[in-house]
């Protein structure tokens, strides 16, 4: 257990580079199970969730070699198709392994996966899709047992464009017999990345980035080297940190094209934004303007993963802002923590009304989930005095040493004990 200590009141200044994307890396790591040969990934972020996924792969029999952000997964030794229980309970993305394992080895088993506590997170769309592809799935005593005589391509209409279900089904369809069409699939950039990786590795997927994705099955896969792209949510978090502190920063590698919705909101808040080929420059106002309405939506809408950071920004805005959370049902827990700093917000169901205050004060807080935790750090950077945030390990799931990144921009953020995030 570790804690972040933030001393507020300093506008961030300088340049920061964005690390590799967690949400791109996790399905790609799971997809290595489809390959008959080793796969090498570079710019793979050194995060708790990535470590957990690597541990799961290792338990299945993969050989993992890791040096900094370079990871090699050799899947040739896979002998087991059941996911390790303790890790699966902690990592929702463990689910990503069901599709590829089932496809290649015709069986997979796991307990129900865990993850951040941001509402009910069912897995019905994943299981429905796998059943349509020909999996027999039994759910008993909290475990999921899947088997098949061989998956067969088909049309799968998703009731909701779930990111994870789309990814899982794409991977499952890669080795299936025949053609699979996913209709109403998610369009998130991480889907495009996964499909680019699969295509480079010898599989055949078209339509990524649109709601209809076609996978021609029967692929075999071949050894490849692939660079994980920059994390759009981390980039958005750094930009929000620059904005809330009235700072002036350059976020190198920020994937500009994937950040249209958040950048528009930052402009509305009064930030000066310059989109460059290699990143984004931001100059924040002394005090942000209110955001009339943010509604989280599947991509290209405003990402739910940046909702809490922009919530923090609204707490010190000149007027009243409205946030509607449409993707997850319990994603305003940070609101209660921000109130301890003097924020004025009223939360009802999926809506939060935030009346901006002139200043926040430091407080003792708890990070209940990954992005909500990052929002508390941002508020701490703006607040007067010291903020202590318990549960830093939740923030570490998605940010590589956030305290070091913000310190490099002049923020005063330290960890206790200092060596806890390794
Ligand atoms: C992914 C991201 C997460 C992001 C989310 C939405 C990863 C590793 N995680 O999560 O950071 O916040 O997309 O952009 O990429 N749902 C069902 N049944 C299902 C699956 C999902 O009802 O079988 C619901 C969920 O409860 C949620 C909504 O669909 O309300 C969106 O979930 P989904 O898009 O699946 O998110 P994840 O893939 O879990």
CSV table of C-alpha atoms and ligand atoms in Angstrom, one decimal:
chain,number,residue,atom,x,y,z
A,1,UNK,CA,0.0,0.0,0.0
A,2,UNK,CA,1.4,3.4,-0.8
A,3,UNK,CA,0.2,7.0,-0.7
A,4,UNK,CA,0.8,10.0,-2.9
A,5,UNK,CA,1.5,13.4,-1.3
A,6,UNK,CA,0.7,16.5,-3.4
A,7,UNK,CA,1.6,20.0,-2.5
A,8,UNK,CA,-0.6,22.3,-4.6
A,9,UNK,CA,-0.5,25.8,-6.0
A,10,UNK,CA,2.3,25.5,-8.6
A,11,UNK,CA,1.4,25.9,-12.3
A,12,UNK,CA,2.9,23.0,-14.3
A,13,UNK,CA,5.5,24.0,-16.9
A,14,UNK,CA,7.7,22.1,-19.4
A,15,UNK,CA,7.5,19.0,-21.5
A,16,UNK,CA,6.4,15.5,-20.8
A,17,UNK,CA,6.3,12.4,-23.0
A,18,UNK,CA,3.4,10.0,-23.0
A,19,UNK,CA,4.1,6.3,-22.3
A,20,UNK,CA,2.6,3.3,-24.2
A,21,UNK,CA,-1.2,2.7,-24.0
A,22,UNK,CA,-2.4,0.3,-21.4
A,23,UNK,CA,-5.7,-0.4,-23.2
A,24,UNK,CA,-3.8,-1.2,-26.4
A,25,UNK,CA,-1.2,-3.3,-24.7
A,26,UNK,CA,-3.6,-5.6,-22.8
A,27,UNK,CA,-5.6,-7.1,-25.7
A,28,UNK,CA,-2.4,-7.3,-27.8
A,29,UNK,CA,-0.7,-9.3,-25.0
A,30,UNK,CA,-3.7,-11.6,-24.9
A,31,UNK,CA,-3.6,-12.0,-28.7
A,32,UNK,CA,0.0,-13.4,-28.5
A,33,UNK,CA,-1.7,-16.7,-27.5
A,34,UNK,CA,-2.9,-17.0,-31.1
A,35,UNK,CA,0.6,-17.0,-32.5
A,36,UNK,CA,2.7,-20.1,-33.1
A,37,UNK,CA,5.9,-18.1,-32.7
A,38,UNK,CA,7.3,-15.4,-30.4
A,39,UNK,CA,6.0,-11.9,-30.5
A,40,UNK,CA,8.1,-8.8,-29.5
A,41,UNK,CA,6.4,-5.7,-28.2
A,42,UNK,CA,8.2,-2.3,-27.7
A,43,UNK,CA,6.9,0.7,-25.7
A,44,UNK,CA,4.9,-1.7,-23.6
A,45,UNK,CA,4.0,0.4,-20.4
A,46,UNK,CA,5.5,-0.9,-17.2
A,47,UNK,CA,2.2,-0.9,-15.3
A,48,UNK,CA,0.6,-3.1,-12.7
A,49,UNK,CA,-2.1,-4.3,-15.1
A,50,UNK,CA,0.5,-5.3,-17.7
A,51,UNK,CA,2.5,-7.1,-15.1
A,52,UNK,CA,-0.6,-9.1,-14.2
A,53,UNK,CA,-1.4,-10.0,-17.8
A,54,UNK,CA,2.2,-11.2,-18.2
A,55,UNK,CA,1.9,-13.3,-15.1
A,56,UNK,CA,-1.2,-14.9,-16.5
A,57,UNK,CA,0.5,-15.7,-19.7
A,58,UNK,CA,3.5,-17.2,-17.9
A,59,UNK,CA,1.1,-19.4,-15.9
A,60,UNK,CA,-0.3,-20.7,-19.2
A,61,UNK,CA,3.2,-21.7,-20.2
A,62,UNK,CA,4.4,-18.7,-22.2
A,63,UNK,CA,8.0,-17.7,-21.8
A,64,UNK,CA,8.3,-14.0,-21.0
A,65,UNK,CA,11.4,-11.9,-21.5
A,66,UNK,CA,11.1,-8.3,-20.4
A,67,UNK,CA,13.6,-5.5,-20.4
A,68,UNK,CA,12.1,-2.2,-19.5
A,69,UNK,CA,9.3,-1.5,-22.0
A,70,UNK,CA,10.4,-4.3,-24.4
A,71,UNK,CA,8.6,-7.5,-23.9
A,72,UNK,CA,8.9,-10.8,-25.7
A,73,UNK,CA,6.2,-13.4,-25.4
A,74,UNK,CA,7.0,-16.9,-26.6
A,75,UNK,CA,3.7,-18.8,-26.6
A,76,UNK,CA,5.2,-22.1,-27.9
A,77,UNK,CA,5.1,-23.7,-24.4
A,78,UNK,CA,1.4,-23.2,-23.6
A,79,UNK,CA,0.2,-26.3,-21.8
A,80,UNK,CA,-2.6,-24.9,-19.6
A,81,UNK,CA,-5.8,-23.2,-20.6
A,82,UNK,CA,-7.2,-22.2,-17.2
A,83,UNK,CA,-6.5,-18.7,-15.9
A,84,UNK,CA,-4.9,-18.2,-12.5
A,85,UNK,CA,-7.7,-17.3,-10.1
A,86,UNK,CA,-6.1,-14.6,-7.9
A,87,UNK,CA,-4.9,-12.5,-10.8
A,88,UNK,CA,-8.1,-13.0,-12.8
A,89,UNK,CA,-10.1,-11.7,-9.8
A,90,UNK,CA,-8.0,-8.5,-9.9
A,91,UNK,CA,-7.8,-7.8,-13.7
A,92,UNK,CA,-10.9,-7.5,-15.8
A,93,UNK,CA,-8.8,-7.8,-18.9
A,94,UNK,CA,-8.0,-11.4,-18.0
A,95,UNK,CA,-11.2,-12.0,-20.0
A,96,UNK,CA,-9.3,-11.1,-23.2
A,97,UNK,CA,-7.6,-14.5,-22.9
A,98,UNK,CA,-10.8,-16.5,-23.3
A,99,UNK,CA,-11.4,-15.8,-27.0
A,100,UNK,CA,-7.8,-16.5,-28.1
A,101,UNK,CA,-7.4,-19.6,-25.9
A,102,UNK,CA,-10.7,-21.0,-27.1
A,103,UNK,CA,-9.9,-20.3,-30.7
A,104,UNK,CA,-6.4,-21.9,-30.7
A,105,UNK,CA,-6.7,-24.6,-28.0
A,106,UNK,CA,-10.5,-25.3,-28.1
A,107,UNK,CA,-10.9,-24.7,-24.3
A,108,UNK,CA,-10.5,-22.0,-21.7
A,109,UNK,CA,-11.6,-21.6,-18.1
A,110,UNK,CA,-11.5,-18.8,-15.5
A,111,UNK,CA,-13.3,-17.3,-12.5
A,112,UNK,CA,-15.3,-14.2,-13.1
A,113,UNK,CA,-12.9,-11.3,-13.6
A,114,UNK,CA,-12.4,-8.3,-11.3
A,115,UNK,CA,-11.1,-4.8,-12.1
A,116,UNK,CA,-11.8,-1.3,-11.0
A,117,UNK,CA,-15.0,-0.9,-9.0
A,118,UNK,CA,-16.9,1.5,-11.3
A,119,UNK,CA,-20.2,-0.2,-11.4
A,120,UNK,CA,-21.7,-3.5,-12.5
A,121,UNK,CA,-19.5,-4.8,-15.2
A,122,UNK,CA,-21.2,-7.8,-16.8
A,123,UNK,CA,-19.5,-10.0,-19.3
A,124,UNK,CA,-22.7,-11.2,-21.1
A,125,UNK,CA,-21.7,-9.7,-24.5
A,126,UNK,CA,-18.3,-11.5,-24.4
A,127,UNK,CA,-20.0,-14.9,-23.7
A,128,UNK,CA,-22.9,-14.4,-26.1
A,129,UNK,CA,-20.5,-13.7,-28.9
A,130,UNK,CA,-18.3,-16.7,-28.1
A,131,UNK,CA,-21.4,-18.9,-28.0
A,132,UNK,CA,-22.4,-17.6,-31.5
A,133,UNK,CA,-19.0,-18.6,-32.7
A,134,UNK,CA,-19.6,-22.1,-31.5
A,135,UNK,CA,-18.4,-22.2,-27.9
A,136,UNK,CA,-20.2,-24.3,-25.3
A,137,UNK,CA,-20.0,-22.3,-22.1
A,138,UNK,CA,-21.0,-23.4,-18.7
A,139,UNK,CA,-21.1,-21.1,-15.7
A,140,UNK,CA,-21.0,-22.8,-12.4
A,141,UNK,CA,-19.8,-21.9,-8.9
A,142,UNK,CA,-18.4,-18.6,-10.0
A,143,UNK,CA,-16.3,-20.1,-12.8
A,144,UNK,CA,-16.7,-20.0,-16.6
A,145,UNK,CA,-15.8,-23.2,-18.6
A,146,UNK,CA,-15.6,-22.8,-22.3
A,147,UNK,CA,-15.0,-25.5,-24.9
A,148,UNK,CA,-15.5,-26.1,-28.6
A,149,UNK,CA,-14.9,-28.6,-31.3
A,150,UNK,CA,-13.6,-25.6,-33.4
A,151,UNK,CA,-15.0,-22.1,-33.7
A,152,UNK,CA,-16.9,-21.2,-36.8
A,153,UNK,CA,-17.3,-17.7,-38.3
A,154,UNK,CA,-20.7,-16.0,-38.2
A,155,UNK,CA,-22.5,-12.6,-37.9
A,156,UNK,CA,-22.5,-11.2,-34.4
A,157,UNK,CA,-24.7,-8.2,-33.6
A,158,UNK,CA,-23.6,-6.6,-30.4
A,159,UNK,CA,-26.4,-4.9,-28.3
A,160,UNK,CA,-23.8,-2.3,-27.2
A,161,UNK,CA,-20.4,-1.5,-28.7
A,162,UNK,CA,-18.4,-2.9,-25.8
A,163,UNK,CA,-14.7,-2.3,-26.3
A,164,UNK,CA,-13.6,-5.5,-24.5
A,165,UNK,CA,-16.2,-7.8,-26.2
A,166,UNK,CA,-15.3,-6.4,-29.6
A,167,UNK,CA,-11.6,-7.2,-29.0
A,168,UNK,CA,-12.3,-10.6,-27.5
A,169,UNK,CA,-14.5,-11.7,-30.5
A,170,UNK,CA,-12.0,-10.3,-33.1
A,171,UNK,CA,-9.3,-12.4,-31.5
A,172,UNK,CA,-11.5,-15.5,-31.2
A,173,UNK,CA,-12.5,-15.2,-34.9
A,174,UNK,CA,-8.9,-15.0,-36.2
A,175,UNK,CA,-8.4,-18.8,-36.2
A,176,UNK,CA,-12.1,-19.7,-36.5
A,177,UNK,CA,-13.3,-21.4,-39.7
A,178,UNK,CA,-14.8,-18.9,-42.2
A,179,UNK,CA,-15.8,-15.3,-42.0
A,180,UNK,CA,-17.0,-13.4,-38.9
A,181,UNK,CA,-18.8,-10.0,-39.1
A,182,UNK,CA,-19.1,-8.0,-35.9
A,183,UNK,CA,-22.0,-5.5,-36.3
A,184,UNK,CA,-22.3,-2.5,-33.9
A,185,UNK,CA,-18.7,-3.2,-32.7
A,186,UNK,CA,-16.7,-0.5,-30.8
A,187,UNK,CA,-14.7,2.0,-32.8
A,188,UNK,CA,-12.1,2.9,-30.2
A,189,UNK,CA,-8.5,3.6,-31.4
A,190,UNK,CA,-7.4,0.6,-29.4
A,191,UNK,CA,-9.5,-1.7,-31.7
A,192,UNK,CA,-7.7,-0.2,-34.7
A,193,UNK,CA,-4.4,-0.9,-33.0
A,194,UNK,CA,-5.3,-4.5,-32.1
A,195,UNK,CA,-6.3,-5.1,-35.7
A,196,UNK,CA,-3.2,-3.5,-37.2
A,197,UNK,CA,-1.2,-5.8,-34.9
A,198,UNK,CA,-3.2,-8.9,-36.0
A,199,UNK,CA,-2.9,-8.0,-39.7
A,200,UNK,CA,0.8,-7.4,-39.4
A,201,UNK,CA,1.0,-10.8,-37.7
A,202,UNK,CA,-0.6,-12.7,-40.6
A,203,UNK,CA,-4.3,-12.6,-39.7
A,204,UNK,CA,-7.0,-10.8,-41.7
A,205,UNK,CA,-9.2,-8.1,-40.2
A,206,UNK,CA,-10.9,-5.3,-42.1
A,207,UNK,CA,-13.2,-2.4,-41.0
A,208,UNK,CA,-11.5,-1.6,-37.6
A,209,UNK,CA,-12.5,1.9,-36.5
A,210,UNK,CA,-16.0,1.4,-38.0
A,211,UNK,CA,-18.9,-0.4,-36.3
A,212,UNK,CA,-18.7,-3.3,-38.8
A,213,UNK,CA,-15.6,-5.4,-38.5
A,214,UNK,CA,-14.9,-8.4,-40.8
A,215,UNK,CA,-12.5,-11.2,-39.8
A,216,UNK,CA,-11.4,-13.8,-42.2
A,217,UNK,CA,-10.7,-16.9,-40.1
A,218,UNK,CA,-8.2,-19.6,-40.6
A,219,UNK,CA,-5.1,-17.4,-40.0
A,220,UNK,CA,-1.9,-18.9,-38.8
A,221,UNK,CA,0.1,-16.0,-37.4
A,222,UNK,CA,3.8,-15.3,-37.7
A,223,UNK,CA,6.5,-13.9,-35.5
A,224,UNK,CA,6.4,-10.0,-35.4
A,225,UNK,CA,7.7,-7.0,-33.6
A,226,UNK,CA,5.2,-4.3,-32.8
A,227,UNK,CA,5.4,-0.9,-31.1
A,228,UNK,CA,2.5,-0.1,-28.7
A,229,UNK,CA,1.2,3.4,-29.5
A,230,UNK,CA,1.0,6.3,-26.9
A,231,UNK,CA,-1.8,6.3,-24.3
A,232,UNK,CA,-4.5,8.8,-25.2
A,233,UNK,CA,-6.0,8.8,-21.7
A,234,UNK,CA,-2.6,9.4,-20.1
A,235,UNK,CA,-2.1,12.3,-22.6
A,236,UNK,CA,-5.5,13.7,-21.7
A,237,UNK,CA,-4.7,13.4,-18.0
A,238,UNK,CA,-1.4,15.4,-18.4
A,239,UNK,CA,-3.3,18.0,-20.4
A,240,UNK,CA,-6.0,18.3,-17.8
A,241,UNK,CA,-3.2,18.7,-15.1
A,242,UNK,CA,-1.7,21.5,-17.2
A,243,UNK,CA,-5.2,23.1,-17.5
A,244,UNK,CA,-6.2,22.8,-13.8
A,245,UNK,CA,-3.0,24.4,-12.6
A,246,UNK,CA,-3.1,27.3,-15.1
A,247,UNK,CA,0.2,25.9,-16.5
A,248,UNK,CA,2.0,25.8,-19.8
A,249,UNK,CA,3.0,22.4,-21.0
A,250,UNK,CA,3.9,20.4,-24.1
A,251,UNK,CA,2.7,16.8,-24.1
A,252,UNK,CA,5.0,14.9,-26.5
A,253,UNK,CA,3.6,11.9,-28.4
A,254,UNK,CA,0.0,12.9,-27.5
A,255,UNK,CA,-2.1,11.1,-30.1
A,256,UNK,CA,-3.8,14.3,-31.3
A,257,UNK,CA,-6.3,12.8,-33.6
A,258,UNK,CA,-7.7,10.5,-30.9
A,259,UNK,CA,-8.2,13.5,-28.5
A,260,UNK,CA,-10.6,15.6,-30.5
A,261,UNK,CA,-13.4,15.6,-27.9
A,262,UNK,CA,-11.2,16.3,-24.8
A,263,UNK,CA,-9.3,19.0,-26.7
A,264,UNK,CA,-12.5,20.7,-27.6
A,265,UNK,CA,-13.6,20.7,-23.9
A,266,UNK,CA,-10.2,22.1,-22.9
A,267,UNK,CA,-10.7,24.9,-25.4
A,268,UNK,CA,-14.1,25.6,-24.0
A,269,UNK,CA,-12.5,25.8,-20.5
A,270,UNK,CA,-10.3,28.6,-21.9
A,271,UNK,CA,-7.1,26.8,-22.6
A,272,UNK,CA,-5.0,27.8,-25.6
A,273,UNK,CA,-4.3,24.5,-27.5
A,274,UNK,CA,-1.9,24.0,-30.4
A,275,UNK,CA,-2.1,20.6,-32.1
A,276,UNK,CA,1.3,19.7,-33.5
A,277,UNK,CA,2.5,16.6,-35.4
A,278,UNK,CA,4.5,15.4,-32.4
A,279,UNK,CA,2.2,16.4,-29.6
A,280,UNK,CA,0.0,19.0,-28.0
A,281,UNK,CA,0.9,22.4,-26.5
A,282,UNK,CA,-1.4,23.7,-23.8
A,283,UNK,CA,-1.6,27.0,-21.9
A,284,UNK,CA,-4.2,27.0,-19.2
A,285,UNK,CA,-6.2,30.0,-18.0
A,286,UNK,CA,-5.7,31.3,-14.4
A,287,UNK,CA,-9.1,29.9,-13.7
A,288,UNK,CA,-11.0,27.6,-16.1
A,289,UNK,CA,-14.4,28.5,-17.6
A,290,UNK,CA,-17.2,26.1,-16.7
A,291,UNK,CA,-18.0,23.2,-19.1
A,292,UNK,CA,-21.7,23.5,-20.1
A,293,UNK,CA,-22.1,19.8,-20.6
A,294,UNK,CA,-19.8,16.8,-20.9
A,295,UNK,CA,-21.5,13.5,-21.8
A,296,UNK,CA,-19.3,10.4,-21.9
A,297,UNK,CA,-19.9,8.2,-24.9
A,298,UNK,CA,-18.2,5.4,-26.9
A,299,UNK,CA,-15.5,6.7,-29.2
A,300,UNK,CA,-15.4,9.3,-30.9
A,301,UNK,CA,-17.5,10.7,-28.0
A,302,UNK,CA,-15.9,12.1,-24.8
A,303,UNK,CA,-14.1,9.1,-23.1
A,304,UNK,CA,-15.4,7.9,-19.8
A,305,UNK,CA,-11.8,7.4,-18.8
A,306,UNK,CA,-11.2,11.1,-18.8
A,307,UNK,CA,-14.5,12.0,-17.0
A,308,UNK,CA,-13.1,12.2,-13.5
A,309,UNK,CA,-10.0,14.3,-14.5
A,310,UNK,CA,-12.3,16.8,-16.2
A,311,UNK,CA,-14.6,16.7,-13.2
A,312,UNK,CA,-11.7,17.9,-11.1
A,313,UNK,CA,-11.1,20.7,-13.6
A,314,UNK,CA,-14.8,21.8,-13.2
A,315,UNK,CA,-14.5,22.0,-9.4
A,316,UNK,CA,-12.4,25.2,-9.8
A,317,UNK,CA,-14.2,26.7,-12.9
A,318,UNK,CA,-15.8,30.1,-12.9
A,319,UNK,CA,-19.4,28.8,-13.2
A,320,UNK,CA,-21.5,25.6,-13.0
A,321,UNK,CA,-20.7,22.5,-15.1
A,322,UNK,CA,-22.8,19.4,-15.9
A,323,UNK,CA,-21.3,16.0,-16.5
A,324,UNK,CA,-23.4,13.0,-17.6
A,325,UNK,CA,-21.8,9.6,-17.3
A,326,UNK,CA,-23.4,7.3,-19.9
A,327,UNK,CA,-20.9,4.4,-20.0
A,328,UNK,CA,-20.4,3.2,-16.4
A,329,UNK,CA,-23.1,3.4,-13.7
A,330,UNK,CA,-21.0,4.1,-10.7
A,331,UNK,CA,-18.2,6.4,-11.8
A,332,UNK,CA,-18.6,9.5,-9.6
A,333,UNK,CA,-17.0,8.2,-6.4
A,334,UNK,CA,-14.3,10.8,-6.8
A,335,UNK,CA,-17.0,13.5,-6.3
A,336,UNK,CA,-17.3,12.6,-2.6
A,337,UNK,CA,-13.5,12.8,-2.2
A,338,UNK,CA,-13.3,16.1,-4.0
A,339,UNK,CA,-16.0,17.5,-1.6
A,340,UNK,CA,-13.5,16.9,1.2
A,341,UNK,CA,-11.3,19.5,-0.5
A,342,UNK,CA,-14.1,22.1,-0.6
A,343,UNK,CA,-15.5,21.2,-4.0
A,344,UNK,CA,-19.2,21.9,-4.5
A,345,UNK,CA,-20.9,19.1,-6.4
A,346,UNK,CA,-24.2,17.4,-6.5
A,347,UNK,CA,-24.5,13.9,-7.8
A,348,UNK,CA,-27.6,12.1,-8.8
A,349,UNK,CA,-27.5,8.9,-10.7
A,350,UNK,CA,-25.6,9.4,-13.9
A,351,UNK,CA,-25.4,13.2,-13.5
A,352,UNK,CA,-23.1,15.5,-11.7
A,353,UNK,CA,-23.7,19.2,-11.3
A,354,UNK,CA,-20.5,21.0,-10.3
A,355,UNK,CA,-20.4,24.6,-9.0
A,356,UNK,CA,-16.9,25.9,-9.4
A,357,UNK,CA,-15.2,27.3,-6.3
A,358,UNK,CA,-12.3,29.8,-6.3
A,359,UNK,CA,-10.0,27.5,-4.4
A,360,UNK,CA,-9.7,24.0,-3.1
A,361,UNK,CA,-7.8,23.0,0.1
A,362,UNK,CA,-5.6,20.0,0.7
A,363,UNK,CA,-7.2,17.0,2.4
A,364,UNK,CA,-6.7,13.3,3.3
A,365,UNK,CA,-8.3,11.3,0.5
A,366,UNK,CA,-8.7,7.8,-0.9
A,367,UNK,CA,-8.3,6.7,-4.6
A,368,UNK,CA,-11.1,4.3,-5.1
A,369,UNK,CA,-10.4,3.6,-8.7
A,370,UNK,CA,-7.7,4.3,-11.3
A,371,UNK,CA,-9.0,7.4,-13.2
A,372,UNK,CA,-10.8,8.8,-10.1
A,373,UNK,CA,-7.5,8.5,-8.3
A,374,UNK,CA,-5.7,10.5,-11.0
A,375,UNK,CA,-8.5,13.2,-10.7
A,376,UNK,CA,-7.6,13.6,-7.0
A,377,UNK,CA,-4.0,14.1,-7.8
A,378,UNK,CA,-5.0,16.8,-10.3
A,379,UNK,CA,-7.2,18.5,-7.7
A,380,UNK,CA,-4.3,18.3,-5.2
A,381,UNK,CA,-2.0,20.1,-7.7
A,382,UNK,CA,-4.4,23.0,-7.7
A,383,UNK,CA,-5.4,23.0,-4.0
A,384,UNK,CA,-3.9,25.1,-1.3
A,385,UNK,CA,-1.7,23.0,1.1
A,386,UNK,CA,-1.1,19.3,1.2
A,387,UNK,CA,-3.2,16.5,-0.1
A,388,UNK,CA,-2.6,12.9,0.8
A,389,UNK,CA,-4.0,10.2,-1.4
A,390,UNK,CA,-4.3,6.6,-0.1
A,391,UNK,CA,-4.5,3.7,-2.5
A,392,UNK,CA,-1.9,4.9,-4.9
A,393,UNK,CA,-1.6,1.3,-6.2
A,394,UNK,CA,-5.0,1.9,-8.0
A,395,UNK,CA,-3.5,4.8,-9.9
A,396,UNK,CA,-0.4,2.7,-10.7
A,397,UNK,CA,-2.7,0.4,-12.8
A,398,UNK,CA,-2.7,2.9,-15.5
A,399,UNK,CA,0.0,5.5,-15.0
A,400,UNK,CA,3.7,4.8,-15.0
A,401,UNK,CA,5.1,6.6,-12.0
A,402,UNK,CA,2.6,9.5,-12.2
A,403,UNK,CA,4.5,11.3,-9.4
A,404,UNK,CA,7.7,11.4,-11.5
A,405,UNK,CA,5.9,12.6,-14.6
A,406,UNK,CA,4.2,15.5,-12.7
A,407,UNK,CA,7.4,16.3,-10.8
A,408,UNK,CA,9.2,16.7,-14.1
A,409,UNK,CA,6.7,19.5,-14.9
A,410,UNK,CA,7.4,21.2,-11.6
A,411,UNK,CA,4.5,19.7,-9.6
A,412,UNK,CA,5.3,18.7,-6.0
A,413,UNK,CA,4.1,15.0,-5.9
A,414,UNK,CA,5.9,12.4,-3.8
A,415,UNK,CA,5.2,8.8,-2.9
A,416,UNK,CA,5.3,7.2,0.5
A,417,UNK,CA,7.1,4.9,0.9
A,418,UNK,CA,9.2,6.1,-2.0
A,419,UNK,CA,10.0,2.7,-3.5
A,420,UNK,CA,6.5,1.4,-3.5
A,421,UNK,CA,5.9,1.7,-7.3
A,422,UNK,CA,8.4,-0.7,-8.8
B,1,LIG,C1,-12.6,-0.7,-21.8
B,1,LIG,C2,-11.4,0.0,-21.2
B,1,LIG,C3,-11.8,0.9,-20.1
B,1,LIG,C4,-12.9,1.9,-20.6
B,1,LIG,C5,-14.0,1.2,-21.3
B,1,LIG,C6,-15.0,2.1,-22.0
B,1,LIG,C7,-9.7,-1.7,-21.5
B,1,LIG,C8,-8.7,-2.6,-20.9
B,1,LIG,N1,-10.5,-1.0,-20.7
B,1,LIG,O1,-13.2,-1.4,-20.8
B,1,LIG,O2,-10.6,1.6,-19.7
B,1,LIG,O3,-13.4,2.7,-19.6
B,1,LIG,O4,-13.5,0.3,-22.3
B,1,LIG,O5,-14.3,3.0,-22.9
B,1,LIG,O6,-9.6,-1.5,-22.7
B,1,LIG,N2,-20.9,-4.2,-20.8
B,1,LIG,C9,-22.0,-5.1,-20.6
B,1,LIG,N3,-21.7,-6.4,-21.0
B,1,LIG,C10,-20.5,-6.9,-21.4
B,1,LIG,C11,-19.5,-5.9,-21.6
B,1,LIG,C12,-19.7,-4.6,-21.2
B,1,LIG,O7,-23.1,-4.8,-20.2
B,1,LIG,O8,-20.3,-8.1,-21.7
B,1,LIG,C13,-21.2,-2.8,-20.4
B,1,LIG,C14,-20.3,-2.4,-19.2
B,1,LIG,O9,-20.8,-2.8,-18.0
B,1,LIG,C15,-20.2,-0.9,-19.4
B,1,LIG,C16,-20.2,-0.7,-20.9
B,1,LIG,O10,-20.8,-2.0,-21.4
B,1,LIG,O11,-21.3,-0.3,-18.8
B,1,LIG,C17,-18.9,-0.4,-21.5
B,1,LIG,O12,-18.0,-1.5,-21.2
B,1,LIG,P1,-16.9,-1.9,-22.2
B,1,LIG,O13,-16.9,-1.1,-23.4
B,1,LIG,O14,-16.9,-3.4,-22.4
B,1,LIG,O15,-15.6,-1.6,-21.4
B,1,LIG,P2,-14.3,-2.5,-21.1
B,1,LIG,O16,-13.9,-3.3,-22.3
B,1,LIG,O17,-14.6,-3.3,-19.8
